[in-house]
PDB file of C-alpha atoms and ligand atoms in Angstrom:
ATOM      1  CA  MET A   1     110.741 -53.072 -92.210  1.00  0.00           C
ATOM      2  CA  ASN A   2     114.291 -52.434 -93.284  1.00  0.00           C
ATOM      3  CA  LYS A   3     117.097 -54.961 -92.906  1.00  0.00           C
ATOM      4  CA  THR A   4     118.312 -53.573 -89.601  1.00  0.00           C
ATOM      5  CA  ALA A   5     114.833 -53.871 -88.142  1.00  0.00           C
ATOM      6  CA  VAL A   6     114.509 -57.490 -89.304  1.00  0.00           C
ATOM      7  CA  LYS A   7     117.862 -58.266 -87.708  1.00  0.00           C
ATOM      8  CA  SER A   8     116.600 -56.851 -84.412  1.00  0.00           C
ATOM      9  CA  LEU A   9     113.446 -58.929 -84.815  1.00  0.00           C
ATOM     10  CA  GLN A  10     115.529 -62.038 -85.354  1.00  0.00           C
ATOM     11  CA  ARG A  11     117.530 -61.317 -82.218  1.00  0.00           C
ATOM     12  CA  ILE A  12     114.314 -60.834 -80.255  1.00  0.00           C
ATOM     13  CA  LEU A  13     113.027 -64.164 -81.585  1.00  0.00           C
ATOM     14  CA  ARG A  14     116.306 -65.872 -80.815  1.00  0.00           C
ATOM     15  CA  GLU A  15     116.341 -64.636 -77.225  1.00  0.00           C
ATOM     16  CA  ALA A  16     112.765 -65.895 -76.940  1.00  0.00           C
ATOM     17  CA  GLU A  17     114.069 -69.272 -78.144  1.00  0.00           C
ATOM     18  CA  ALA A  18     111.729 -69.214 -81.065  1.00  0.00           C
ATOM     19  CA  TYR A  19     114.413 -68.794 -83.734  1.00  0.00           C
ATOM     20  CA  SER A  20     117.663 -70.581 -84.444  1.00  0.00           C
ATOM     21  CA  GLY A  21     118.415 -69.262 -87.935  1.00  0.00           C
ATOM     22  CA  GLU A  22     120.913 -66.665 -89.115  1.00  0.00           C
ATOM     23  CA  ILE A  23     120.715 -63.010 -88.096  1.00  0.00           C
ATOM     24  CA  ASP A  24     120.719 -61.961 -91.732  1.00  0.00           C
ATOM     25  CA  GLY A  25     117.998 -59.329 -91.894  1.00  0.00           C
ATOM     26  CA  LEU A  26     115.938 -61.362 -94.359  1.00  0.00           C
ATOM     27  CA  ARG A  27     112.416 -62.208 -93.329  1.00  0.00           C
ATOM     28  CA  GLY A  28     112.013 -65.714 -94.765  1.00  0.00           C
ATOM     29  CA  PRO A  29     109.942 -68.719 -93.729  1.00  0.00           C
ATOM     30  CA  LEU A  30     112.107 -69.489 -90.644  1.00  0.00           C
ATOM     31  CA  THR A  31     111.660 -65.983 -89.315  1.00  0.00           C
ATOM     32  CA  ASN A  32     107.968 -65.875 -90.101  1.00  0.00           C
ATOM     33  CA  GLY A  33     107.503 -69.215 -88.397  1.00  0.00           C
ATOM     34  CA  ALA A  34     109.280 -67.969 -85.308  1.00  0.00           C
ATOM     35  CA  VAL A  35     107.052 -64.873 -85.315  1.00  0.00           C
ATOM     36  CA  ASP A  36     103.996 -67.146 -85.224  1.00  0.00           C
ATOM     37  CA  SER A  37     105.495 -69.198 -82.376  1.00  0.00           C
ATOM     38  CA  MET A  38     106.099 -66.073 -80.319  1.00  0.00           C
ATOM     39  CA  ILE A  39     102.569 -64.795 -80.903  1.00  0.00           C
ATOM     40  CA  GLU A  40     101.138 -68.176 -79.959  1.00  0.00           C
ATOM     41  CA  ALA A  41     103.258 -68.494 -76.859  1.00  0.00           C
ATOM     42  CA  ARG A  42     102.390 -65.004 -75.605  1.00  0.00           C
ATOM     43  CA  GLY A  43      98.859 -64.677 -77.010  1.00  0.00           C
ATOM     44  CA  ASP A  44      97.538 -62.554 -74.181  1.00  0.00           C
ATOM     45  CA  GLU A  45     100.159 -59.905 -74.849  1.00  0.00           C
ATOM     46  CA  PHE A  46      99.008 -59.372 -78.414  1.00  0.00           C
ATOM     47  CA  PRO A  47      95.668 -57.926 -79.508  1.00  0.00           C
ATOM     48  CA  ASP A  48      92.838 -60.274 -80.406  1.00  0.00           C
ATOM     49  CA  GLY A  49      93.013 -61.407 -83.998  1.00  0.00           C
ATOM     50  CA  THR A  50      96.770 -60.843 -84.353  1.00  0.00           C
ATOM     51  CA  GLU A  51      97.090 -64.317 -85.937  1.00  0.00           C
ATOM     52  CA  ARG A  52      94.906 -63.158 -88.833  1.00  0.00           C
ATOM     53  CA  TRP A  53      97.133 -60.158 -89.696  1.00  0.00           C
ATOM     54  CA  SER A  54      99.459 -60.267 -92.659  1.00  0.00           C
ATOM     55  CA  ALA A  55     102.874 -61.881 -92.076  1.00  0.00           C
ATOM     56  CA  ARG A  56     104.554 -58.461 -92.258  1.00  0.00           C
ATOM     57  CA  ARG A  57     102.165 -56.964 -89.707  1.00  0.00           C
ATOM     58  CA  ARG A  58     102.685 -59.905 -87.350  1.00  0.00           C
ATOM     59  CA  ALA A  59     106.424 -59.414 -87.686  1.00  0.00           C
ATOM     60  CA  VAL A  60     106.159 -55.723 -86.820  1.00  0.00           C
ATOM     61  CA  ALA A  61     103.988 -56.620 -83.826  1.00  0.00           C
ATOM     62  CA  CYS A  62     106.692 -58.921 -82.507  1.00  0.00           C
ATOM     63  CA  LEU A  63     109.286 -56.220 -82.962  1.00  0.00           C
ATOM     64  CA  GLN A  64     107.079 -53.849 -80.976  1.00  0.00           C
ATOM     65  CA  ARG A  65     106.534 -56.475 -78.267  1.00  0.00           C
ATOM     66  CA  GLY A  66     110.278 -57.094 -78.086  1.00  0.00           C
ATOM     67  CA  ALA A  67     110.927 -53.354 -77.748  1.00  0.00           C
ATOM     68  CA  LEU A  68     108.418 -53.048 -74.906  1.00  0.00           C
ATOM     69  CA  ASP A  69     110.022 -56.027 -73.142  1.00  0.00           C
ATOM     70  CA  ARG A  70     113.277 -54.058 -73.222  1.00  0.00           C
ATOM     71  CA  GLU A  71     111.676 -50.879 -71.878  1.00  0.00           C
ATOM     72  CA  ILE A  72     111.755 -49.146 -75.231  1.00  0.00           C
ATOM     73  CA  ASP A  73     108.510 -47.291 -75.914  1.00  0.00           C
ATOM     74  CA  ALA A  74     107.135 -48.680 -79.159  1.00  0.00           C
ATOM     75  CA  GLY A  75     103.590 -47.441 -78.598  1.00  0.00           C
ATOM     76  CA  PRO A  76     100.708 -49.934 -78.835  1.00  0.00           C
ATOM     77  CA  VAL A  77     101.369 -53.424 -80.256  1.00  0.00           C
ATOM     78  CA  ASP A  78      99.373 -52.887 -83.461  1.00  0.00           C
ATOM     79  CA  GLY A  79     101.753 -54.185 -86.110  1.00  0.00           C
ATOM     80  CA  LEU A  80     101.712 -50.815 -87.883  1.00  0.00           C
ATOM     81  CA  TRP A  81     104.955 -49.141 -88.879  1.00  0.00           C
ATOM     82  CA  GLY A  82     104.642 -45.502 -87.779  1.00  0.00           C
ATOM     83  CA  PRO A  83     107.160 -42.968 -86.425  1.00  0.00           C
ATOM     84  CA  GLN A  84     106.975 -44.412 -82.920  1.00  0.00           C
ATOM     85  CA  THR A  85     107.788 -47.899 -84.170  1.00  0.00           C
ATOM     86  CA  GLU A  86     110.599 -46.523 -86.292  1.00  0.00           C
ATOM     87  CA  PHE A  87     112.008 -44.779 -83.226  1.00  0.00           C
ATOM     88  CA  ALA A  88     111.785 -48.021 -81.262  1.00  0.00           C
ATOM     89  CA  ALA A  89     113.449 -49.945 -84.077  1.00  0.00           C
ATOM     90  CA  ASP A  90     116.378 -47.480 -84.033  1.00  0.00           C
ATOM     91  CA  ALA A  91     116.692 -47.815 -80.273  1.00  0.00           C
ATOM     92  CA  LEU A  92     116.611 -51.618 -80.525  1.00  0.00           C
ATOM     93  CA  ALA A  93     119.353 -51.546 -83.165  1.00  0.00           C
ATOM     94  CA  THR A  94     121.536 -49.479 -80.849  1.00  0.00           C
ATOM     95  CA  LEU A  95     120.779 -51.809 -77.954  1.00  0.00           C
ATOM     96  CA  PHE A  96     121.765 -54.922 -79.911  1.00  0.00           C
ATOM     97  CA  GLU A  97     124.834 -53.286 -81.449  1.00  0.00           C
ATOM     98  CA  THR A  98     126.249 -51.786 -78.276  1.00  0.00           C
ATOM     99  CA  GLY A  99     124.604 -53.771 -75.483  1.00  0.00           C
ATOM    100  CA  ALA A 100     123.026 -50.584 -74.122  1.00  0.00           C
ATOM    101  CA  PRO A 101     120.088 -48.456 -75.198  1.00  0.00           C
ATOM    102  CA  PRO A 102     120.889 -45.080 -76.771  1.00  0.00           C
ATOM    103  CA  PRO A 103     122.311 -42.642 -74.246  1.00  0.00           C
ATOM    104  CA  ASP A 104     119.944 -40.293 -72.576  1.00  0.00           C
ATOM    105  CA  TRP A 105     120.305 -37.640 -75.239  1.00  0.00           C
ATOM    106  CA  ARG A 106     117.030 -36.078 -74.096  1.00  0.00           C
ATOM    107  CA  ASP A 107     118.865 -34.556 -71.201  1.00  0.00           C
ATOM    108  CA  GLN A 108     121.646 -33.051 -73.259  1.00  0.00           C
ATOM    109  CA  PRO A 109     121.865 -29.337 -72.537  1.00  0.00           C
ATOM    110  CA  VAL A 110     120.712 -26.869 -75.132  1.00  0.00           C
ATOM    111  CA  LEU A 111     123.476 -24.425 -75.992  1.00  0.00           C
ATOM    112  CA  ASP A 112     122.188 -20.963 -75.180  1.00  0.00           C
ATOM    113  CA  VAL A 113     124.531 -18.373 -76.645  1.00  0.00           C
ATOM    114  CA  ASN A 114     123.671 -15.304 -78.715  1.00  0.00           C
ATOM    115  CA  PRO A 115     126.667 -14.204 -80.800  1.00  0.00           C
ATOM    116  CA  ASN A 116     124.454 -12.427 -83.350  1.00  0.00           C
ATOM    117  CA  ASP A 117     122.424 -10.642 -80.743  1.00  0.00           C
ATOM    118  CA  TRP A 118     119.098 -12.046 -81.893  1.00  0.00           C
ATOM    119  CA  PRO A 119     116.163 -10.211 -80.324  1.00  0.00           C
ATOM    120  CA  ARG A 120     113.526 -11.755 -78.157  1.00  0.00           C
ATOM    121  CA  GLU A 121     110.417 -12.917 -79.949  1.00  0.00           C
ATOM    122  CA  SER A 122     108.325 -10.311 -78.158  1.00  0.00           C
ATOM    123  CA  VAL A 123     110.304  -7.349 -79.549  1.00  0.00           C
ATOM    124  CA  LEU A 124     111.081  -8.539 -83.087  1.00  0.00           C
ATOM    125  CA  GLU A 125     109.882  -5.324 -84.718  1.00  0.00           C
ATOM    126  CA  GLU A 126     112.659  -3.332 -83.072  1.00  0.00           C
ATOM    127  CA  SER A 127     115.325  -5.395 -84.739  1.00  0.00           C
ATOM    128  CA  PHE A 128     113.701  -6.764 -87.865  1.00  0.00           C
ATOM    129  CA  GLY A 129     111.118  -4.091 -88.753  1.00  0.00           C
ATOM    130  CA  SER A 130     107.464  -4.633 -89.496  1.00  0.00           C
ATOM    131  CA  PRO A 131     106.163  -8.133 -90.167  1.00  0.00           C
ATOM    132  CA  CYS A 132     105.572  -9.017 -93.778  1.00  0.00           C
ATOM    133  CA  GLU A 133     107.883  -6.235 -94.977  1.00  0.00           C
ATOM    134  CA  ALA A 134     111.258  -7.894 -94.564  1.00  0.00           C
ATOM    135  CA  ARG A 135     113.867  -7.345 -97.240  1.00  0.00           C
ATOM    136  CA  LEU A 136     114.641 -10.892 -98.283  1.00  0.00           C
ATOM    137  CA  VAL A 137     118.003 -12.193 -99.359  1.00  0.00           C
ATOM    138  CA  GLN A 138     118.448 -15.474-101.224  1.00  0.00           C
ATOM    139  CA  VAL A 139     120.994 -17.560 -99.345  1.00  0.00           C
ATOM    140  CA  PRO A 140     122.406 -20.421-101.380  1.00  0.00           C
ATOM    141  CA  CYS A 141     122.042 -23.864 -99.757  1.00  0.00           C
ATOM    142  CA  PRO A 142     125.074 -26.149-100.362  1.00  0.00           C
ATOM    143  CA  TRP A 143     122.758 -29.169-100.812  1.00  0.00           C
ATOM    144  CA  THR A 144     119.684 -29.385-102.980  1.00  0.00           C
ATOM    145  CA  LEU A 145     116.395 -28.768-101.185  1.00  0.00           C
ATOM    146  CA  SER A 146     113.079 -30.278-102.116  1.00  0.00           C
ATOM    147  CA  LEU A 147     109.911 -28.438-101.168  1.00  0.00           C
ATOM    148  CA  ALA A 148     108.283 -30.518 -98.469  1.00  0.00           C
ATOM    149  CA  TRP A 149     104.823 -29.893 -99.901  1.00  0.00           C
ATOM    150  CA  ASP A 150     105.860 -30.841-103.429  1.00  0.00           C
ATOM    151  CA  LEU A 151     108.989 -32.956-103.494  1.00  0.00           C
ATOM    152  CA  ARG A 152     109.295 -32.739-107.277  1.00  0.00           C
ATOM    153  CA  GLN A 153     110.129 -29.047-106.874  1.00  0.00           C
ATOM    154  CA  THR A 154     113.653 -28.279-105.830  1.00  0.00           C
ATOM    155  CA  THR A 155     115.387 -25.110-104.801  1.00  0.00           C
ATOM    156  CA  GLU A 156     119.016 -24.045-104.228  1.00  0.00           C
ATOM    157  CA  HIS A 157     118.162 -21.064-102.049  1.00  0.00           C
ATOM    158  CA  ILE A 158     116.464 -20.010 -98.870  1.00  0.00           C
ATOM    159  CA  GLY A 159     114.923 -16.553 -98.938  1.00  0.00           C
ATOM    160  CA  CYS A 160     115.370 -14.970 -95.504  1.00  0.00           C
ATOM    161  CA  HIS A 161     115.612 -11.585 -93.762  1.00  0.00           C
ATOM    162  CA  GLU A 162     118.810  -9.815 -94.794  1.00  0.00           C
ATOM    163  CA  ARG A 163     119.861  -9.449 -91.183  1.00  0.00           C
ATOM    164  CA  VAL A 164     120.058 -13.242 -90.632  1.00  0.00           C
ATOM    165  CA  ALA A 165     121.472 -14.170 -94.042  1.00  0.00           C
ATOM    166  CA  GLU A 166     125.141 -14.328 -93.143  1.00  0.00           C
ATOM    167  CA  SER A 167     124.477 -16.427 -90.070  1.00  0.00           C
ATOM    168  CA  LEU A 168     122.230 -18.789 -92.027  1.00  0.00           C
ATOM    169  CA  ARG A 169     124.913 -19.170 -94.673  1.00  0.00           C
ATOM    170  CA  ARG A 170     127.441 -20.210 -92.011  1.00  0.00           C
ATOM    171  CA  VAL A 171     125.035 -22.729 -90.420  1.00  0.00           C
ATOM    172  CA  LEU A 172     124.231 -24.342 -93.750  1.00  0.00           C
ATOM    173  CA  GLN A 173     127.920 -24.640 -94.606  1.00  0.00           C
ATOM    174  CA  ARG A 174     128.789 -26.285 -91.305  1.00  0.00           C
ATOM    175  CA  VAL A 175     125.879 -28.672 -91.626  1.00  0.00           C
ATOM    176  CA  TYR A 176     126.965 -29.605 -95.118  1.00  0.00           C
ATOM    177  CA  ASP A 177     130.608 -30.077 -94.150  1.00  0.00           C
ATOM    178  CA  HIS A 178     129.548 -32.328 -91.303  1.00  0.00           C
ATOM    179  CA  TYR A 179     126.916 -34.536 -92.928  1.00  0.00           C
ATOM    180  CA  GLY A 180     127.458 -34.357 -96.680  1.00  0.00           C
ATOM    181  CA  GLU A 181     124.838 -34.522 -99.392  1.00  0.00           C
ATOM    182  CA  GLU A 182     123.915 -38.209 -99.104  1.00  0.00           C
ATOM    183  CA  ARG A 183     123.538 -38.304 -95.336  1.00  0.00           C
ATOM    184  CA  LEU A 184     121.506 -35.085 -95.450  1.00  0.00           C
ATOM    185  CA  ARG A 185     119.097 -36.835 -97.811  1.00  0.00           C
ATOM    186  CA  GLU A 186     118.899 -39.885 -95.539  1.00  0.00           C
ATOM    187  CA  LEU A 187     118.161 -37.650 -92.616  1.00  0.00           C
ATOM    188  CA  ARG A 188     115.476 -35.862 -94.709  1.00  0.00           C
ATOM    189  CA  LEU A 189     117.233 -32.562 -94.116  1.00  0.00           C
ATOM    190  CA  ASN A 190     116.738 -31.836 -97.792  1.00  0.00           C
ATOM    191  CA  ARG A 191     112.994 -31.479 -97.076  1.00  0.00           C
ATOM    192  CA  TYR A 192     112.515 -27.781 -96.837  1.00  0.00           C
ATOM    193  CA  GLY A 193     109.317 -26.557 -95.209  1.00  0.00           C
ATOM    194  CA  GLY A 194     109.731 -22.820 -95.944  1.00  0.00           C
ATOM    195  CA  CYS A 195     111.118 -19.666 -94.392  1.00  0.00           C
ATOM    196  CA  TYR A 196     109.390 -16.362 -95.143  1.00  0.00           C
ATOM    197  CA  ASN A 197     105.620 -16.528 -94.799  1.00  0.00           C
ATOM    198  CA  CYS A 198     103.414 -13.572 -93.969  1.00  0.00           C
ATOM    199  CA  ARG A 199     101.192 -15.277 -91.394  1.00  0.00           C
ATOM    200  CA  ARG A 200     100.248 -15.405 -87.767  1.00  0.00           C
ATOM    201  CA  LYS A 201     101.216 -18.239 -85.420  1.00  0.00           C
ATOM    202  CA  ARG A 202      99.210 -21.386 -85.860  1.00  0.00           C
ATOM    203  CA  GLY A 203      96.748 -21.542 -83.026  1.00  0.00           C
ATOM    204  CA  GLY A 204      97.642 -17.988 -81.897  1.00  0.00           C
ATOM    205  CA  SER A 205      97.044 -14.372 -82.763  1.00  0.00           C
ATOM    206  CA  SER A 206     100.572 -12.933 -82.727  1.00  0.00           C
ATOM    207  CA  TRP A 207     102.753 -12.835 -85.796  1.00  0.00           C
ATOM    208  CA  SER A 208     104.821 -15.873 -86.599  1.00  0.00           C
ATOM    209  CA  THR A 209     108.581 -15.428 -86.783  1.00  0.00           C
ATOM    210  CA  HIS A 210     108.115 -16.619 -90.374  1.00  0.00           C
ATOM    211  CA  ALA A 211     106.471 -13.249 -91.109  1.00  0.00           C
ATOM    212  CA  TRP A 212     109.938 -11.670 -90.786  1.00  0.00           C
ATOM    213  CA  GLY A 213     111.774 -14.427 -92.682  1.00  0.00           C
ATOM    214  CA  VAL A 214     113.817 -15.350 -89.605  1.00  0.00           C
ATOM    215  CA  ALA A 215     112.485 -18.881 -89.107  1.00  0.00           C
ATOM    216  CA  ILE A 216     112.827 -22.042 -91.163  1.00  0.00           C
ATOM    217  CA  ASP A 217     110.879 -25.277 -91.131  1.00  0.00           C
ATOM    218  CA  TRP A 218     112.508 -28.638 -91.887  1.00  0.00           C
ATOM    219  CA  ASP A 219     110.901 -31.970 -92.737  1.00  0.00           C
ATOM    220  CA  PRO A 220     107.411 -30.970 -91.522  1.00  0.00           C
ATOM    221  CA  ASP A 221     105.906 -34.382 -92.310  1.00  0.00           C
ATOM    222  CA  GLN A 222     108.023 -36.133 -89.676  1.00  0.00           C
ATOM    223  CA  ASN A 223     108.057 -33.241 -87.195  1.00  0.00           C
ATOM    224  CA  LYS A 224     104.479 -32.214 -86.869  1.00  0.00           C
ATOM    225  CA  LEU A 225     103.500 -29.158 -84.812  1.00  0.00           C
ATOM    226  CA  ARG A 226     102.177 -31.010 -81.801  1.00  0.00           C
ATOM    227  CA  TRP A 227     104.573 -33.914 -81.776  1.00  0.00           C
ATOM    228  CA  GLY A 228     106.993 -34.208 -78.886  1.00  0.00           C
ATOM    229  CA  ARG A 229     110.405 -35.772 -78.802  1.00  0.00           C
ATOM    230  CA  ASP A 230     108.905 -39.249 -78.586  1.00  0.00           C
ATOM    231  CA  ARG A 231     107.712 -38.901 -82.177  1.00  0.00           C
ATOM    232  CA  ALA A 232     109.538 -36.037 -83.849  1.00  0.00           C
ATOM    233  CA  ARG A 233     112.346 -37.216 -86.078  1.00  0.00           C
ATOM    234  CA  LEU A 234     114.491 -34.138 -85.510  1.00  0.00           C
ATOM    235  CA  ALA A 235     114.638 -35.037 -81.783  1.00  0.00           C
ATOM    236  CA  ARG A 236     116.712 -38.113 -82.494  1.00  0.00           C
ATOM    237  CA  PRO A 237     120.365 -38.362 -81.502  1.00  0.00           C
ATOM    238  CA  GLU A 238     121.605 -38.304 -85.101  1.00  0.00           C
ATOM    239  CA  TYR A 239     120.486 -34.675 -85.331  1.00  0.00           C
ATOM    240  CA  GLU A 240     122.535 -33.588 -82.316  1.00  0.00           C
ATOM    241  CA  ALA A 241     125.213 -31.976 -84.551  1.00  0.00           C
ATOM    242  CA  TRP A 242     122.549 -30.347 -86.708  1.00  0.00           C
ATOM    243  CA  TRP A 243     121.127 -28.522 -83.710  1.00  0.00           C
ATOM    244  CA  GLN A 244     124.530 -27.649 -82.348  1.00  0.00           C
ATOM    245  CA  PHE A 245     125.372 -25.735 -85.529  1.00  0.00           C
ATOM    246  CA  TRP A 246     122.193 -23.694 -85.228  1.00  0.00           C
ATOM    247  CA  GLU A 247     122.559 -23.074 -81.523  1.00  0.00           C
ATOM    248  CA  GLU A 248     126.176 -21.958 -81.888  1.00  0.00           C
ATOM    249  CA  GLU A 249     124.804 -19.086 -84.019  1.00  0.00           C
ATOM    250  CA  GLY A 250     122.135 -18.356 -81.421  1.00  0.00           C
ATOM    251  CA  TRP A 251     119.222 -19.857 -83.354  1.00  0.00           C
ATOM    252  CA  VAL A 252     116.477 -21.455 -81.246  1.00  0.00           C
ATOM    253  CA  SER A 253     114.856 -24.801 -81.882  1.00  0.00           C
ATOM    254  CA  LEU A 254     111.333 -24.812 -80.509  1.00  0.00           C
ATOM    255  CA  GLY A 255     111.602 -28.566 -80.215  1.00  0.00           C
ATOM    256  CA  ARG A 256     114.754 -28.427 -78.121  1.00  0.00           C
ATOM    257  CA  ALA A 257     113.525 -25.528 -76.012  1.00  0.00           C
ATOM    258  CA  ARG A 258     109.803 -26.317 -75.679  1.00  0.00           C
ATOM    259  CA  ASN A 259     109.313 -29.810 -77.063  1.00  0.00           C
ATOM    260  CA  PHE A 260     106.847 -28.988 -79.805  1.00  0.00           C
ATOM    261  CA  ASP A 261     107.137 -27.825 -83.394  1.00  0.00           C
ATOM    262  CA  TRP A 262     110.414 -29.689 -83.916  1.00  0.00           C
ATOM    263  CA  MET A 263     110.432 -28.664 -87.589  1.00  0.00           C
ATOM    264  CA  HIS A 264     111.017 -25.018 -86.624  1.00  0.00           C
ATOM    265  CA  VAL A 265     114.244 -23.100 -85.973  1.00  0.00           C
ATOM    266  CA  GLN A 266     114.355 -19.322 -85.549  1.00  0.00           C
ATOM    267  CA  ALA A 267     116.741 -16.404 -85.174  1.00  0.00           C
ATOM    268  CA  ALA A 268     114.852 -15.095 -82.169  1.00  0.00           C
ATOM    269  CA  LYS A 269     115.079 -15.872 -78.503  1.00  0.00           C
ATOM    270  CA  LEU A 270     112.061 -17.040 -76.487  1.00  0.00           C
TER     271      LEU A 270
HETATM  272 ZN1   ZN B 301     107.993 -22.747 -88.368  1.00  0.00          ZN
END
């Protein structure tokens, strides 16, 4: 639990009249004691055996319970810190900071323009040639990328189809100007999941857009193929600008358009 999450926990405990200490984000004896009081007072709303969990796990369970009380989906009250709990913790922080839950960013319209005339996925060969034969261009990335499958390896370039290179370069520059190196790292947008890959679609027989080098994956660990916006990190409001820069160039986020494979963005229309 980070400091912000502990502060939210302390506010939950205070509102439950279990805690009268400071909202300081430090989980000390007072906070831990209040966690135990809340679990005891509402025993039937916690799983059996909660009282035998570690102090940290009990604290996370109270945070989850507090989120559910406020109609924020924290998943099951299991005391485990996964992506769903992290999402709930972010929403709680917004709620306590602003008095309202995060705006309904799920309903924000996807920008559907096509200034580069990207082809439809079904007719990629007409525009981009045969799969697995793309002429690749190395586009420099303004921030340092780490390979998602081996974070010790870094790269300064993305190798993509020559036809999308200029557009990609513009997107990367806008992203960099907006977020800056440090924020990009915090948002895990330095975790590069690859572009060109001569392969078919996962769970399908047609060629993947990666086979032309016109698709890029970002932070695959936190945006798994089958995850929807309730779990995928790239679905969060702090990535709104990120997606806007891609969509202004006509790129398509499968997450935004279809709510799966949030890691993936492509220069091809659906
Ligand atoms: Zn992909």
